[in-house]
């Protein structure tokens, strides 16, 4: 979906296909047929943007076989789909029964991460629509915190500088400007937008920036305006933003709230949980970002006295944008709205690539999960409709 910003620029809205896990090119083509085109039709659109997730095997197949890449581009066109952004965070196995910490491997100190991201950039340069010259890729924020010592951090930064050089060369070759954004996430070396400023300014290249995920922003209790103003002041480019909402519990000390949270404690994904306690010196979980306490997963937080419970908790669980959990829980949709106001509501957009990224539909409590493809299609279409309405309320005009 495309929108015209009041300044004349085009803002792209897509949804991320990591909600339909596939490891192979064959699986990606099946996604387009079984999910992406039906969402487009449900919305009544002639054209729909998708943020492709390409696992290692699929990316390798495309970059090593020009005919396969042409075939994917043709299939996108045939089904009324377009790609301006890729999700390069998960490397492989995102559809496994247990993902958890595996999603952070390989990290930016491992050569496989640089090779994979380079391959994604080369693929994206060929998938961009004919009238689009800039593409974006989101990637993991250097590494999981416990896997990164000073030596590995230096190696990671060197790899990103090498990536920037390769992106320069790619533009010289293709005329396409591909940019990569580190995606701050709780528990990682770059946990917050503030954590991203130092490494990104040290790299000092406008093709390496940040991907602002509004669920992660909310989970770390970052104020969207403060965070985005700091990025602007530091001249860190916002390569893309993922529109997502976290799970919010206003009164985690109450038994009924704990019971409601426990329904979201599931075995597949990691659900980092954070609180900003009234008394930060209370005994609690490991310290994280300034003023926060947190655990690596929701189940740990629910154990007695692990986290301070006098203040709200937020968990890294991407809940559907249009359907907040039932009371006594809610979502951080208000944080998303505030971030979107700053991202595209001003005189000039901070980014032109927006991507709805709710990959946890099948991880929701059983009674909330979609039953079959049609219900999932309905849910994704409803999320995109909400995002569209937020954009038009900010003065953007939906394009055909």
Tab-separated table of N, CA and C in Angstrom, residues 113-261:
chain	number	residue	atom	x	y	z
A	113	UNK	N	26.415	-13.888	8.939
A	113	UNK	CA	25.447	-12.796	8.983
A	113	UNK	C	25.736	-11.770	7.896
A	114	UNK	N	26.994	-11.419	7.721
A	114	UNK	CA	27.366	-10.472	6.667
A	114	UNK	C	27.045	-11.049	5.292
A	115	UNK	N	27.375	-12.311	5.075
A	115	UNK	CA	27.112	-12.931	3.774
A	115	UNK	C	25.609	-12.965	3.475
A	116	UNK	N	24.823	-13.331	4.486
A	116	UNK	CA	23.372	-13.429	4.291
A	116	UNK	C	22.772	-12.064	3.987
A	117	UNK	N	23.186	-11.040	4.730
A	117	UNK	CA	22.619	-9.711	4.523
A	117	UNK	C	23.039	-9.136	3.183
A	118	UNK	N	24.257	-9.438	2.769
A	118	UNK	CA	24.695	-9.033	1.429
A	118	UNK	C	23.828	-9.687	0.359
A	119	UNK	N	23.541	-10.976	0.547
A	119	UNK	CA	22.678	-11.677	-0.408
A	119	UNK	C	21.291	-11.050	-0.442
A	120	UNK	N	20.743	-10.717	0.728
A	120	UNK	CA	19.419	-10.088	0.771
A	120	UNK	C	19.418	-8.761	0.022
A	121	UNK	N	20.485	-7.981	0.197
A	121	UNK	CA	20.564	-6.691	-0.489
A	121	UNK	C	20.584	-6.876	-2.005
A	122	UNK	N	21.322	-7.866	-2.461
A	122	UNK	CA	21.390	-8.127	-3.896
A	122	UNK	C	20.036	-8.571	-4.432
A	123	UNK	N	19.336	-9.385	-3.670
A	123	UNK	CA	18.002	-9.830	-4.082
A	123	UNK	C	17.035	-8.654	-4.118
A	124	UNK	N	17.055	-7.849	-3.060
A	124	UNK	CA	16.106	-6.741	-2.977
A	124	UNK	C	16.311	-5.737	-4.109
A	125	UNK	N	17.555	-5.510	-4.488
A	125	UNK	CA	17.833	-4.577	-5.582
A	125	UNK	C	17.118	-4.994	-6.860
A	126	UNK	N	16.903	-6.304	-7.039
A	126	UNK	CA	16.221	-6.810	-8.235
A	126	UNK	C	14.703	-6.909	-8.061
A	127	UNK	N	14.236	-6.931	-6.807
A	127	UNK	CA	12.800	-7.063	-6.562
A	127	UNK	C	12.082	-5.729	-6.486
A	128	UNK	N	12.812	-4.644	-6.267
A	128	UNK	CA	12.155	-3.346	-6.138
A	128	UNK	C	11.313	-3.028	-7.366
A	129	UNK	N	10.151	-2.427	-7.166
A	129	UNK	CA	9.351	-2.001	-8.322
A	129	UNK	C	10.149	-1.047	-9.207
A	130	UNK	N	9.773	-0.971	-10.473
A	130	UNK	CA	10.528	-0.168	-11.433
A	130	UNK	C	10.587	1.305	-11.051
A	131	UNK	N	9.556	1.797	-10.339
A	131	UNK	CA	9.519	3.220	-10.002
A	131	UNK	C	10.027	3.514	-8.593
A	132	UNK	N	10.693	2.536	-7.978
A	132	UNK	CA	11.240	2.699	-6.623
A	132	UNK	C	12.747	2.465	-6.667
A	133	UNK	N	13.500	3.351	-6.074
A	133	UNK	CA	14.963	3.223	-6.105
A	133	UNK	C	15.560	2.889	-4.749
A	134	UNK	N	14.763	2.963	-3.666
A	134	UNK	CA	15.313	2.711	-2.339
A	134	UNK	C	14.637	1.521	-1.685
A	135	UNK	N	15.434	0.618	-1.144
A	135	UNK	CA	14.923	-0.524	-0.407
A	135	UNK	C	15.493	-0.552	0.993
A	136	UNK	N	14.871	-1.328	1.879
A	136	UNK	CA	15.324	-1.402	3.270
A	136	UNK	C	15.336	-2.842	3.756
A	137	UNK	N	16.244	-3.099	4.681
A	137	UNK	CA	16.361	-4.425	5.302
A	137	UNK	C	16.557	-4.219	6.796
A	138	UNK	N	15.767	-4.885	7.612
A	138	UNK	CA	15.975	-4.854	9.062
A	138	UNK	C	16.853	-6.038	9.461
A	139	UNK	N	17.661	-5.827	10.498
A	139	UNK	CA	18.573	-6.880	10.937
A	139	UNK	C	18.718	-6.847	12.447
A	140	UNK	N	19.287	-7.913	13.004
A	140	UNK	CA	19.386	-7.988	14.453
A	140	UNK	C	20.373	-6.948	14.988
A	141	UNK	N	20.150	-6.486	16.226
A	141	UNK	CA	20.951	-5.397	16.789
A	141	UNK	C	22.281	-5.900	17.355
A	142	UNK	N	23.174	-6.240	16.449
A	142	UNK	CA	24.525	-6.749	16.709
A	142	UNK	C	24.521	-8.166	17.242
A	143	UNK	N	23.970	-8.392	18.463
A	143	UNK	CA	24.036	-9.731	19.056
A	143	UNK	C	23.204	-9.761	20.333
A	144	UNK	N	22.908	-10.960	20.788
A	144	UNK	CA	22.348	-11.116	22.132
A	144	UNK	C	23.431	-10.714	23.134
A	145	UNK	N	23.037	-10.083	24.222
A	145	UNK	CA	24.007	-9.422	25.104
A	145	UNK	C	25.051	-10.372	25.686
A	146	UNK	N	24.661	-11.591	26.041
A	146	UNK	CA	25.613	-12.499	26.689
A	146	UNK	C	26.556	-13.157	25.696
A	147	UNK	N	26.304	-12.968	24.397
A	147	UNK	CA	27.132	-13.608	23.370
A	147	UNK	C	28.142	-12.645	22.776
A	148	UNK	N	28.302	-11.462	23.392
A	148	UNK	CA	29.095	-10.421	22.748
A	148	UNK	C	30.061	-9.767	23.732
A	149	UNK	N	31.347	-10.160	23.651
A	149	UNK	CA	32.371	-9.471	24.422
A	149	UNK	C	32.954	-8.346	23.566
A	150	UNK	N	33.948	-7.649	24.077
A	150	UNK	CA	34.510	-6.505	23.352
A	150	UNK	C	35.076	-6.909	21.995
A	151	UNK	N	35.727	-8.074	21.960
A	151	UNK	CA	36.309	-8.522	20.699
A	151	UNK	C	35.257	-8.797	19.648
A	152	UNK	N	34.193	-9.461	20.038
A	152	UNK	CA	33.121	-9.751	19.084
A	152	UNK	C	32.375	-8.472	18.687
A	153	UNK	N	32.267	-7.532	19.612
A	153	UNK	CA	31.631	-6.266	19.272
A	153	UNK	C	32.439	-5.527	18.212
A	154	UNK	N	33.754	-5.536	18.329
A	154	UNK	CA	34.610	-4.900	17.312
A	154	UNK	C	34.450	-5.590	15.966
A	155	UNK	N	34.391	-6.926	15.997
A	155	UNK	CA	34.209	-7.686	14.756
A	155	UNK	C	32.877	-7.349	14.100
A	156	UNK	N	31.844	-7.201	14.923
A	156	UNK	CA	30.521	-6.866	14.399
A	156	UNK	C	30.519	-5.496	13.726
A	157	UNK	N	31.145	-4.534	14.349
A	157	UNK	CA	31.183	-3.193	13.763
A	157	UNK	C	31.979	-3.186	12.453
A	158	UNK	N	33.050	-3.969	12.427
A	158	UNK	CA	33.825	-4.080	11.186
A	158	UNK	C	32.978	-4.692	10.077
A	159	UNK	N	32.180	-5.693	10.424
A	159	UNK	CA	31.310	-6.333	9.436
A	159	UNK	C	30.290	-5.346	8.882
A	160	UNK	N	29.758	-4.488	9.734
A	160	UNK	CA	28.788	-3.511	9.260
A	160	UNK	C	29.442	-2.468	8.350
A	161	UNK	N	30.681	-2.118	8.638
A	161	UNK	CA	31.389	-1.202	7.731
A	161	UNK	C	31.608	-1.858	6.365
A	162	UNK	N	31.941	-3.147	6.395
A	162	UNK	CA	32.092	-3.880	5.135
A	162	UNK	C	30.773	-3.920	4.376
A	163	UNK	N	29.682	-4.131	5.114
A	163	UNK	CA	28.366	-4.133	4.483
A	163	UNK	C	28.088	-2.792	3.812
A	164	UNK	N	28.415	-1.703	4.500
A	164	UNK	CA	28.183	-0.379	3.923
A	164	UNK	C	28.940	-0.217	2.606
A	165	UNK	N	30.162	-0.701	2.557
A	165	UNK	CA	30.946	-0.626	1.311
A	165	UNK	C	30.281	-1.446	0.213
A	166	UNK	N	29.745	-2.606	0.575
A	166	UNK	CA	29.082	-3.450	-0.420
A	166	UNK	C	27.791	-2.800	-0.921
A	167	UNK	N	27.083	-2.102	-0.026
A	167	UNK	CA	25.861	-1.411	-0.445
A	167	UNK	C	26.182	-0.247	-1.373
A	168	UNK	N	27.297	0.427	-1.118
A	168	UNK	CA	27.749	1.475	-2.038
A	168	UNK	C	28.006	0.890	-3.430
A	169	UNK	N	28.723	-0.228	-3.442
A	169	UNK	CA	29.043	-0.861	-4.722
A	169	UNK	C	27.782	-1.349	-5.424
A	170	UNK	N	26.819	-1.829	-4.658
A	170	UNK	CA	25.563	-2.303	-5.236
A	170	UNK	C	24.807	-1.155	-5.906
A	171	UNK	N	24.809	0.007	-5.285
A	171	UNK	CA	24.144	1.132	-5.925
A	171	UNK	C	24.865	1.551	-7.209
A	172	UNK	N	26.189	1.519	-7.176
A	172	UNK	CA	26.942	1.848	-8.389
A	172	UNK	C	26.578	0.894	-9.528
A	173	UNK	N	26.344	-0.368	-9.166
A	173	UNK	CA	26.069	-1.391	-10.172
A	173	UNK	C	24.627	-1.370	-10.660
A	174	UNK	N	23.674	-1.133	-9.741
A	174	UNK	CA	22.260	-1.306	-10.075
A	174	UNK	C	21.455	-0.008	-10.065
A	175	UNK	N	21.989	1.034	-9.449
A	175	UNK	CA	21.233	2.266	-9.288
A	175	UNK	C	20.232	2.201	-8.146
A	176	UNK	N	20.243	1.126	-7.363
A	176	UNK	CA	19.300	0.947	-6.256
A	176	UNK	C	20.004	1.209	-4.925
A	177	UNK	N	19.367	2.022	-4.101
A	177	UNK	CA	19.905	2.414	-2.799
A	177	UNK	C	19.303	1.512	-1.727
A	178	UNK	N	20.054	0.512	-1.302
A	178	UNK	CA	19.585	-0.432	-0.288
A	178	UNK	C	20.182	-0.045	1.055
A	179	UNK	N	19.319	0.084	2.061
A	179	UNK	CA	19.750	0.483	3.400
A	179	UNK	C	19.381	-0.596	4.411
A	180	UNK	N	20.209	-0.702	5.443
A	180	UNK	CA	20.033	-1.742	6.463
A	180	UNK	C	19.874	-1.070	7.819
A	181	UNK	N	18.894	-1.523	8.604
A	181	UNK	CA	18.635	-0.933	9.910
A	181	UNK	C	18.759	-1.940	11.030
A	182	UNK	N	19.594	-1.619	12.023
A	182	UNK	CA	19.634	-2.418	13.245
A	182	UNK	C	18.303	-2.252	13.974
A	183	UNK	N	17.753	-3.347	14.461
A	183	UNK	CA	16.441	-3.329	15.110
A	183	UNK	C	16.607	-3.541	16.613
A	184	UNK	N	16.665	-2.466	17.418
A	184	UNK	CA	16.844	-2.639	18.866
A	184	UNK	C	15.800	-3.585	19.443
A	185	UNK	N	16.255	-4.465	20.320
A	185	UNK	CA	15.353	-5.435	20.942
A	185	UNK	C	15.798	-5.706	22.366
A	186	UNK	N	14.857	-5.800	23.312
A	186	UNK	CA	15.224	-6.078	24.700
A	186	UNK	C	16.094	-7.330	24.820
A	187	UNK	N	17.158	-7.204	25.611
A	187	UNK	CA	18.064	-8.317	25.846
A	187	UNK	C	19.266	-8.356	24.936
A	188	UNK	N	19.247	-7.540	23.882
A	188	UNK	CA	20.349	-7.531	22.929
A	188	UNK	C	21.387	-6.467	23.294
A	189	UNK	N	22.528	-6.510	22.611
A	189	UNK	CA	23.559	-5.504	22.824
A	189	UNK	C	22.987	-4.116	22.602
A	190	UNK	N	22.227	-3.965	21.519
A	190	UNK	CA	21.491	-2.728	21.260
A	190	UNK	C	20.047	-2.991	21.681
A	191	UNK	N	19.739	-2.630	22.919
A	191	UNK	CA	18.410	-2.909	23.469
A	191	UNK	C	17.425	-1.793	23.163
A	192	UNK	N	17.900	-0.560	23.139
A	192	UNK	CA	17.035	0.596	22.949
A	192	UNK	C	17.545	1.453	21.788
A	193	UNK	N	16.721	2.408	21.371
A	193	UNK	CA	17.171	3.331	20.337
A	193	UNK	C	18.385	4.116	20.809
A	194	UNK	N	18.427	4.436	22.102
A	194	UNK	CA	19.585	5.140	22.644
A	194	UNK	C	20.859	4.336	22.525
A	195	UNK	N	20.734	3.016	22.722
A	195	UNK	CA	21.908	2.143	22.597
A	195	UNK	C	22.440	2.113	21.166
A	196	UNK	N	21.585	2.424	20.208
A	196	UNK	CA	21.992	2.337	18.800
A	196	UNK	C	22.829	3.526	18.357
A	197	UNK	N	22.715	4.631	19.061
A	197	UNK	CA	23.330	5.864	18.573
A	197	UNK	C	24.847	5.763	18.503
A	198	UNK	N	25.486	5.260	19.570
A	198	UNK	CA	26.950	5.212	19.582
A	198	UNK	C	27.516	4.322	18.473
A	199	UNK	N	27.076	3.060	18.347
A	199	UNK	CA	27.651	2.231	17.281
A	199	UNK	C	27.338	2.733	15.882
A	200	UNK	N	26.162	3.297	15.674
A	200	UNK	CA	25.805	3.755	14.336
A	200	UNK	C	26.532	5.043	13.960
A	201	UNK	N	26.726	5.932	14.900
A	201	UNK	CA	27.510	7.129	14.595
A	201	UNK	C	28.979	6.783	14.409
A	202	UNK	N	29.436	5.739	15.089
A	202	UNK	CA	30.825	5.301	14.893
A	202	UNK	C	31.018	4.735	13.489
A	203	UNK	N	30.020	4.009	12.998
A	203	UNK	CA	30.087	3.494	11.628
A	203	UNK	C	30.000	4.651	10.644
A	204	UNK	N	29.110	5.597	10.932
A	204	UNK	CA	29.055	6.842	10.190
A	204	UNK	C	28.732	6.710	8.717
A	205	UNK	N	27.738	5.889	8.395
A	205	UNK	CA	27.363	5.703	6.992
A	205	UNK	C	25.858	5.757	6.876
A	206	UNK	N	25.350	6.548	5.923
A	206	UNK	CA	23.898	6.749	5.858
A	206	UNK	C	23.139	5.540	5.344
A	207	UNK	N	23.825	4.505	4.906
A	207	UNK	CA	23.124	3.281	4.491
A	207	UNK	C	22.994	2.273	5.638
A	208	UNK	N	23.574	2.568	6.779
A	208	UNK	CA	23.422	1.729	7.962
A	208	UNK	C	22.750	2.579	9.034
A	209	UNK	N	21.509	2.249	9.349
A	209	UNK	CA	20.754	3.044	10.299
A	209	UNK	C	19.998	2.173	11.281
A	210	UNK	N	18.765	2.560	11.574
A	210	UNK	CA	17.989	1.874	12.600
A	210	UNK	C	16.619	1.493	12.054
A	211	UNK	N	16.117	0.377	12.522
A	211	UNK	CA	14.731	-0.024	12.300
A	211	UNK	C	14.019	0.118	13.640
A	212	UNK	N	13.026	0.981	13.703
A	212	UNK	CA	12.296	1.219	14.950
A	212	UNK	C	11.091	0.292	15.000
A	213	UNK	N	11.160	-0.691	15.893
A	213	UNK	CA	10.037	-1.595	16.122
A	213	UNK	C	9.260	-1.046	17.316
A	214	UNK	N	7.978	-0.708	17.110
A	214	UNK	CA	7.244	-0.017	18.163
A	214	UNK	C	6.846	-0.927	19.322
A	215	UNK	N	6.832	-2.241	19.121
A	215	UNK	CA	6.654	-3.167	20.246
A	215	UNK	C	7.892	-3.146	21.136
A	216	UNK	N	9.075	-3.210	20.520
A	216	UNK	CA	10.316	-3.189	21.290
A	216	UNK	C	10.479	-1.852	22.001
A	217	UNK	N	10.134	-0.780	21.317
A	217	UNK	CA	10.197	0.558	21.901
A	217	UNK	C	9.349	0.616	23.165
A	218	UNK	N	8.130	0.087	23.082
A	218	UNK	CA	7.215	0.108	24.224
A	218	UNK	C	7.679	-0.809	25.347
A	219	UNK	N	8.184	-1.998	24.977
A	219	UNK	CA	8.623	-2.944	25.997
A	219	UNK	C	9.719	-2.348	26.856
A	220	UNK	N	10.577	-1.552	26.261
A	220	UNK	CA	11.656	-0.893	27.004
A	220	UNK	C	11.226	0.436	27.606
A	221	UNK	N	9.927	0.729	27.581
A	221	UNK	CA	9.364	1.944	28.173
A	221	UNK	C	10.030	3.207	27.631
A	222	UNK	N	10.381	3.180	26.333
A	222	UNK	CA	10.929	4.382	25.713
A	222	UNK	C	9.796	5.308	25.274
A	223	UNK	N	9.974	6.594	25.510
A	223	UNK	CA	9.033	7.574	24.991
A	223	UNK	C	9.321	7.784	23.509
A	224	UNK	N	8.341	7.572	22.638
A	224	UNK	CA	8.609	7.642	21.195
A	224	UNK	C	9.180	8.985	20.744
A	225	UNK	N	8.623	10.074	21.249
A	225	UNK	CA	9.088	11.389	20.797
A	225	UNK	C	10.525	11.653	21.255
A	226	UNK	N	10.816	11.312	22.503
A	226	UNK	CA	12.182	11.496	23.011
A	226	UNK	C	13.168	10.647	22.222
A	227	UNK	N	12.797	9.392	21.972
A	227	UNK	CA	13.685	8.471	21.261
A	227	UNK	C	13.940	8.951	19.828
A	228	UNK	N	12.894	9.327	19.134
A	228	UNK	CA	13.049	9.722	17.735
A	228	UNK	C	13.723	11.084	17.607
A	229	UNK	N	13.483	11.962	18.553
A	229	UNK	CA	14.196	13.238	18.543
A	229	UNK	C	15.693	13.020	18.722
A	230	UNK	N	16.065	12.082	19.608
A	230	UNK	CA	17.488	11.798	19.833
A	230	UNK	C	18.137	11.226	18.576
A	231	UNK	N	17.429	10.357	17.874
A	231	UNK	CA	17.962	9.808	16.625
A	231	UNK	C	18.148	10.909	15.587
A	232	UNK	N	17.179	11.791	15.504
A	232	UNK	CA	17.272	12.894	14.549
A	232	UNK	C	18.461	13.798	14.871
A	233	UNK	N	18.612	14.125	16.152
A	233	UNK	CA	19.718	14.994	16.555
A	233	UNK	C	21.062	14.352	16.253
A	234	UNK	N	21.147	13.019	16.437
A	234	UNK	CA	22.397	12.304	16.177
A	234	UNK	C	22.589	11.985	14.699
A	235	UNK	N	21.607	12.333	13.875
A	235	UNK	CA	21.643	12.070	12.435
A	235	UNK	C	21.750	10.581	12.119
A	236	UNK	N	21.051	9.785	12.926
A	236	UNK	CA	20.945	8.349	12.669
A	236	UNK	C	19.703	8.120	11.807
A	237	UNK	N	19.843	7.617	10.596
A	237	UNK	CA	18.677	7.449	9.726
A	237	UNK	C	17.745	6.340	10.206
A	238	UNK	N	16.447	6.613	10.165
A	238	UNK	CA	15.449	5.582	10.440
A	238	UNK	C	15.163	4.886	9.114
A	239	UNK	N	15.761	3.738	8.926
A	239	UNK	CA	15.664	3.011	7.662
A	239	UNK	C	14.240	2.509	7.429
A	240	UNK	N	13.609	2.021	8.492
A	240	UNK	CA	12.235	1.541	8.398
A	240	UNK	C	11.668	1.485	9.810
A	241	UNK	N	10.370	1.300	9.884
A	241	UNK	CA	9.731	1.100	11.184
A	241	UNK	C	8.768	-0.059	11.088
A	242	UNK	N	8.829	-0.923	12.086
A	242	UNK	CA	7.888	-2.037	12.180
A	242	UNK	C	6.787	-1.649	13.152
A	243	UNK	N	5.567	-1.672	12.675
A	243	UNK	CA	4.414	-1.271	13.460
A	243	UNK	C	3.890	-2.482	14.212
A	244	UNK	N	4.058	-2.464	15.518
A	244	UNK	CA	3.706	-3.611	16.351
A	244	UNK	C	3.355	-3.121	17.746
A	245	UNK	N	2.664	-3.960	18.507
A	245	UNK	CA	2.222	-3.583	19.843
A	245	UNK	C	2.608	-4.671	20.830
A	246	UNK	N	3.032	-4.241	22.023
A	246	UNK	CA	3.450	-5.163	23.082
A	246	UNK	C	2.274	-5.461	24.016
A	247	UNK	N	2.483	-6.452	24.846
A	247	UNK	CA	1.506	-6.843	25.866
A	247	UNK	C	1.743	-5.996	27.122
A	248	UNK	N	0.686	-5.369	27.650
A	248	UNK	CA	0.805	-4.459	28.788
A	248	UNK	C	-0.074	-4.944	29.936
A	249	UNK	N	0.512	-4.992	31.135
A	249	UNK	CA	-0.218	-5.342	32.356
A	249	UNK	C	-0.064	-4.193	33.337
A	250	UNK	N	-1.135	-3.497	33.614
A	250	UNK	CA	-1.075	-2.304	34.457
A	250	UNK	C	-0.852	-2.645	35.923
A	251	UNK	N	-1.417	-3.766	36.399
A	251	UNK	CA	-1.324	-4.124	37.815
A	251	UNK	C	-0.832	-5.566	37.973
A	252	UNK	N	0.446	-5.790	37.731
A	252	UNK	CA	0.952	-7.177	37.722
A	252	UNK	C	0.965	-7.841	39.096
A	253	UNK	N	0.693	-7.092	40.146
A	253	UNK	CA	0.667	-7.707	41.480
A	253	UNK	C	-0.629	-8.475	41.730
A	254	UNK	N	-1.640	-8.251	40.922
A	254	UNK	CA	-2.926	-8.898	41.146
A	254	UNK	C	-2.924	-10.332	40.608
A	255	UNK	N	-3.474	-11.281	41.367
A	255	UNK	CA	-3.489	-12.680	40.911
A	255	UNK	C	-4.179	-12.863	39.562
A	256	UNK	N	-5.271	-12.140	39.334
A	256	UNK	CA	-5.987	-12.317	38.073
A	256	UNK	C	-5.173	-11.789	36.887
A	257	UNK	N	-4.309	-10.803	37.135
A	257	UNK	CA	-3.443	-10.300	36.072
A	257	UNK	C	-2.349	-11.318	35.779
A	258	UNK	N	-1.787	-11.896	36.823
A	258	UNK	CA	-0.772	-12.943	36.619
A	258	UNK	C	-1.365	-14.120	35.841
A	259	UNK	N	-2.575	-14.479	36.167
A	259	UNK	CA	-3.217	-15.590	35.465
A	259	UNK	C	-3.429	-15.257	33.992
A	260	UNK	N	-3.839	-14.015	33.721
A	260	UNK	CA	-4.043	-13.607	32.331
A	260	UNK	C	-2.718	-13.591	31.576
A	261	UNK	N	-1.643	-13.121	32.198
A	261	UNK	CA	-0.325	-13.111	31.558
A	261	UNK	C	0.162	-14.524	31.277
